[in-house]
Amino acid sequence: MTLPIPSPASGEDRPPARETARPVSPGDNASAPLARGGGASSSRPGACGPTAVQAAHSVPRGAGNLPPAHTALICVALPGLVISTEQGQLTGRGLEGFYRAGRRLLSRCQVRIAGREPLVVQARMVGADTARFVGTLRASPDVGPDPDVIVERTRYADGTERITLQSAAARTLRLPVEVALGTDLAELGSVALGRSGPELPASVHDSGLRWSCATGHSAVTADPPPTDALAAAGLLRWELELPPGATRSVELRVRSDGAGSIRAAGRGPGPFAAPRAGGDDPRAGALLRTCVDDLQALLLRDPEYPADVHLAAGAPWRCGLAPAEAIVAARMTLPLGTRLAAGTMRTLARTQLAGPGGRSGLIPGPRRDAGPHLPPGCTATEATLMFPVLLAEARRWGLPEQEVEELLPTAEQCLKWLRTMVGDGVYLSDPHPGGALRCETQVQAHRAALLGADLLDEVGRPGAPELRQWAQELRTAFRDEFWIEDLGGGRPAAARTRDGRLVPYLGSAAAHLLDTGLLGSGELAPGLLDKVRTEQLARLLGGPAMDSGWGLRGLGAKEPGYNAFGHRAGAVRVQDSAIAVAGLAASGYEKEASSLLRGVLAAAEAFGHRLPEMYAGEQRTEGSTPVPHPAASRPAATAAGAGVLLLASLAGIRPDAPAGTVTLRPIRCAPLGEIVLTGLRVCGAPFSVRVSRLGLAMVEEAADGLQLGV
């Protein structure tokens, strides 16, 4: 019998109230930090739910209250953030404004020249932290249809805006310039729910204006200083003289009172290499550049340990640490180096729960929605199981042994937690009584056991045989009890109840069955499916019900509850699409992998190569474009990391730094033609690889002594 599991309505299966608060975004975390500038989350005694720091920054989602973000120009250099519309003017409506550490320092910034607003003719992102707006104005009488003043506004996430006027007039222009400013000093969560309150009164301060309330202060200074500053009207005024062909600029600097310029974690030497992608398809290079730019913009530092950086989940909704997403993104970006992985693991190691009891060893994390067929899941389980996997694979990519030794005790505690939770059974269940046995959780547990055992063996620590024995028992039971036979060849069950009922729907989480993890000598760990069922899963993932033409749907189009905009009910989640591509390619199913890869690459082009965390799973047709999700984070850490994984999968790079080897398993059908990836890092040194149109891979740059594996 196969039955769906209803979402819990009462009793033991319902998470505590503070853990079921929904995020503003329909992203993964059900209690996610919002727009906070950084810092490790402090642990608390609980297996799931937000940490003390995260809980203070989460907001419930109100139906219909979420302002649209899909058309916004979002500049990010955390802890700085600025959200604009394509009109350039900040009007104070919706999400517009300059933010620092989640507080809106400036909500209104409206420019008028000679009493009129410039006509904006172009608005575009210049980089992850910069937007540029070009406007025109006719300032001279009888000039015809051509503008004679060009107004360029360049807006930066660090709180700076430069307004430049350029004259094309035949005579000198004397132009009054006014900038109307205002703010409510509201938290982003309140802004998102429409609870920001009225603008605060301004006072003249230094060469600009200042606002104050009980919870904070904000100031705007101008260079050059204004001719007039009118506090009551919130107005700065200049009289600018522009000779023919001349330019004049005014620079505004938005600051939290008493704070200096924002220093983003991504500024200066970052944790990433400087990769480039070239070859036949120019979209590959554009995607890689944008993904790395977005990753840099989302970096945060632990304020108590500033050498340790990690990624925020995404902007504008989740600009704080989300443990599971941070680990997933760090793992997908290992081709760019191991520094991010090390910083992420050190940050999360400090949150690991200690002491007696079943929660000991757990890395806390909030609940998240699991779609229409399963109750909410706990990201703490995912983060805890991913930690030893990330450590084991980072070591393969070249994480120094000294850092491995430092992080090993945390990984051992994660593995001990796994064995404690499984006990005498075979499966790992949800953390609440009577919890479902999720397919995705068994995949994560199996991978953690095998890669954890491999790591323990290589560093001479005990416990590996027991982990391998349990993993073998799990494989045997899973193959018997998690497969649904049908006339189409069968499918994996999404979950199994404690009384043996199977949840039969097919979703993108099934792609994780192909992500088995990297062992030594370029070998992949065995998976939970045998060869025949792996082939069937590949056929299903590559079929029209799952492959939308833009990537992998979160839920098959023929499944009950399918919704093209449901983030786990049919929307394309870029993270899962990349995992599917990498897994299908590694398993030899190149046709299916290539179709999904080309679909995501086409979607990326439509989004200006800045991938959102998800978009609608509507079927691609000739001449169509992917439909944005109005509340998706963009940029998002897992989406940016997915872009790196997608391109690295073309070369199939499998390093083994301890053994001094690297193995290449490229996609032989070369779906993008020739591609050259340069500036990657293997064994701590630059690494470059070329894949020809014939699917042959050649190493062009590598660390001294690194040998090509077979």
mmCIF file of N, CA, C and O in Angstrom, residues 7-17 19-20 367 375-376 432-433:
data_model
loop_
_atom_site.group_PDB
_atom_site.id
_atom_site.type_symbol
_atom_site.label_atom_id
_atom_site.label_comp_id
_atom_site.label_asym_id
_atom_site.label_seq_id
_atom_site.Cartn_x
_atom_site.Cartn_y
_atom_site.Cartn_z
ATOM 1 N N SER A 7 0.502 16.430 6.431
ATOM 2 C CA SER A 7 1.247 17.348 7.286
ATOM 3 C C SER A 7 0.681 17.274 8.688
ATOM 4 O O SER A 7 -0.529 17.132 8.879
ATOM 5 N N PRO A 8 1.532 17.351 9.713
ATOM 6 C CA PRO A 8 1.043 17.180 11.073
ATOM 7 C C PRO A 8 0.126 18.311 11.479
ATOM 8 O O PRO A 8 0.370 19.465 11.191
ATOM 9 N N ALA A 9 -0.940 17.954 12.150
ATOM 10 C CA ALA A 9 -1.882 18.967 12.618
ATOM 11 C C ALA A 9 -1.912 19.040 14.130
ATOM 12 O O ALA A 9 -2.326 20.026 14.702
ATOM 13 N N SER A 10 -1.487 17.988 14.781
ATOM 14 C CA SER A 10 -1.545 17.995 16.234
ATOM 15 C C SER A 10 -0.618 16.928 16.769
ATOM 16 O O SER A 10 -0.071 16.116 16.048
ATOM 17 N N GLY A 11 -0.476 16.926 18.086
ATOM 18 C CA GLY A 11 0.251 15.849 18.747
ATOM 19 C C GLY A 11 1.750 15.973 18.601
ATOM 20 O O GLY A 11 2.311 17.013 18.346
ATOM 21 N N GLU A 12 2.431 14.833 18.737
ATOM 22 C CA GLU A 12 3.879 14.802 18.807
ATOM 23 C C GLU A 12 4.543 15.263 17.521
ATOM 24 O O GLU A 12 5.660 15.749 17.534
ATOM 25 N N ASP A 13 3.874 15.083 16.381
ATOM 26 C CA ASP A 13 4.511 15.412 15.117
ATOM 27 C C ASP A 13 4.566 16.897 14.850
ATOM 28 O O ASP A 13 5.226 17.326 13.921
ATOM 29 N N ARG A 14 3.846 17.688 15.617
ATOM 30 C CA ARG A 14 3.865 19.125 15.356
ATOM 31 C C ARG A 14 5.090 19.734 16.021
ATOM 32 O O ARG A 14 5.314 19.577 17.204
ATOM 33 N N PRO A 15 5.921 20.471 15.237
ATOM 34 C CA PRO A 15 7.058 21.136 15.863
ATOM 35 C C PRO A 15 6.575 22.206 16.823
ATOM 36 O O PRO A 15 5.464 22.711 16.694
ATOM 37 N N PRO A 16 7.393 22.569 17.801
ATOM 38 C CA PRO A 16 7.010 23.649 18.707
ATOM 39 C C PRO A 16 6.696 24.918 17.943
ATOM 40 O O PRO A 16 7.203 25.141 16.854
ATOM 41 N N ALA A 17 5.865 25.776 18.537
ATOM 42 C CA ALA A 17 5.387 26.957 17.828
ATOM 43 C C ALA A 17 6.524 27.818 17.318
ATOM 44 O O ALA A 17 6.484 28.328 16.217
ATOM 45 N N GLU A 19 9.264 26.953 16.289
ATOM 46 C CA GLU A 19 9.990 26.305 15.213
ATOM 47 C C GLU A 19 9.172 26.244 13.930
ATOM 48 O O GLU A 19 9.703 25.909 12.890
ATOM 49 N N THR A 20 7.898 26.539 13.998
ATOM 50 C CA THR A 20 7.080 26.437 12.799
ATOM 51 C C THR A 20 6.807 27.782 12.173
ATOM 52 O O THR A 20 6.077 27.870 11.207
ATOM 53 N N ARG A 367 13.650 24.187 11.219
ATOM 54 C CA ARG A 367 12.809 23.345 10.378
ATOM 55 C C ARG A 367 12.612 24.011 9.025
ATOM 56 O O ARG A 367 12.764 25.208 8.876
ATOM 57 N N PRO A 375 5.591 16.194 6.316
ATOM 58 C CA PRO A 375 5.653 17.258 7.329
ATOM 59 C C PRO A 375 6.994 17.970 7.248
ATOM 60 O O PRO A 375 7.928 17.493 6.604
ATOM 61 N N PRO A 376 7.119 19.124 7.904
ATOM 62 C CA PRO A 376 8.394 19.846 7.859
ATOM 63 C C PRO A 376 9.551 18.980 8.325
ATOM 64 O O PRO A 376 9.414 18.148 9.216
ATOM 65 N N HIS A 432 11.467 13.750 15.644
ATOM 66 C CA HIS A 432 10.367 13.740 16.596
ATOM 67 C C HIS A 432 9.720 12.360 16.613
ATOM 68 O O HIS A 432 9.841 11.589 15.658
ATOM 69 N N PRO A 433 9.039 11.987 17.680
ATOM 70 C CA PRO A 433 8.484 10.635 17.804
ATOM 71 C C PRO A 433 7.564 10.293 16.637
ATOM 72 O O PRO A 433 6.740 11.102 16.222
#
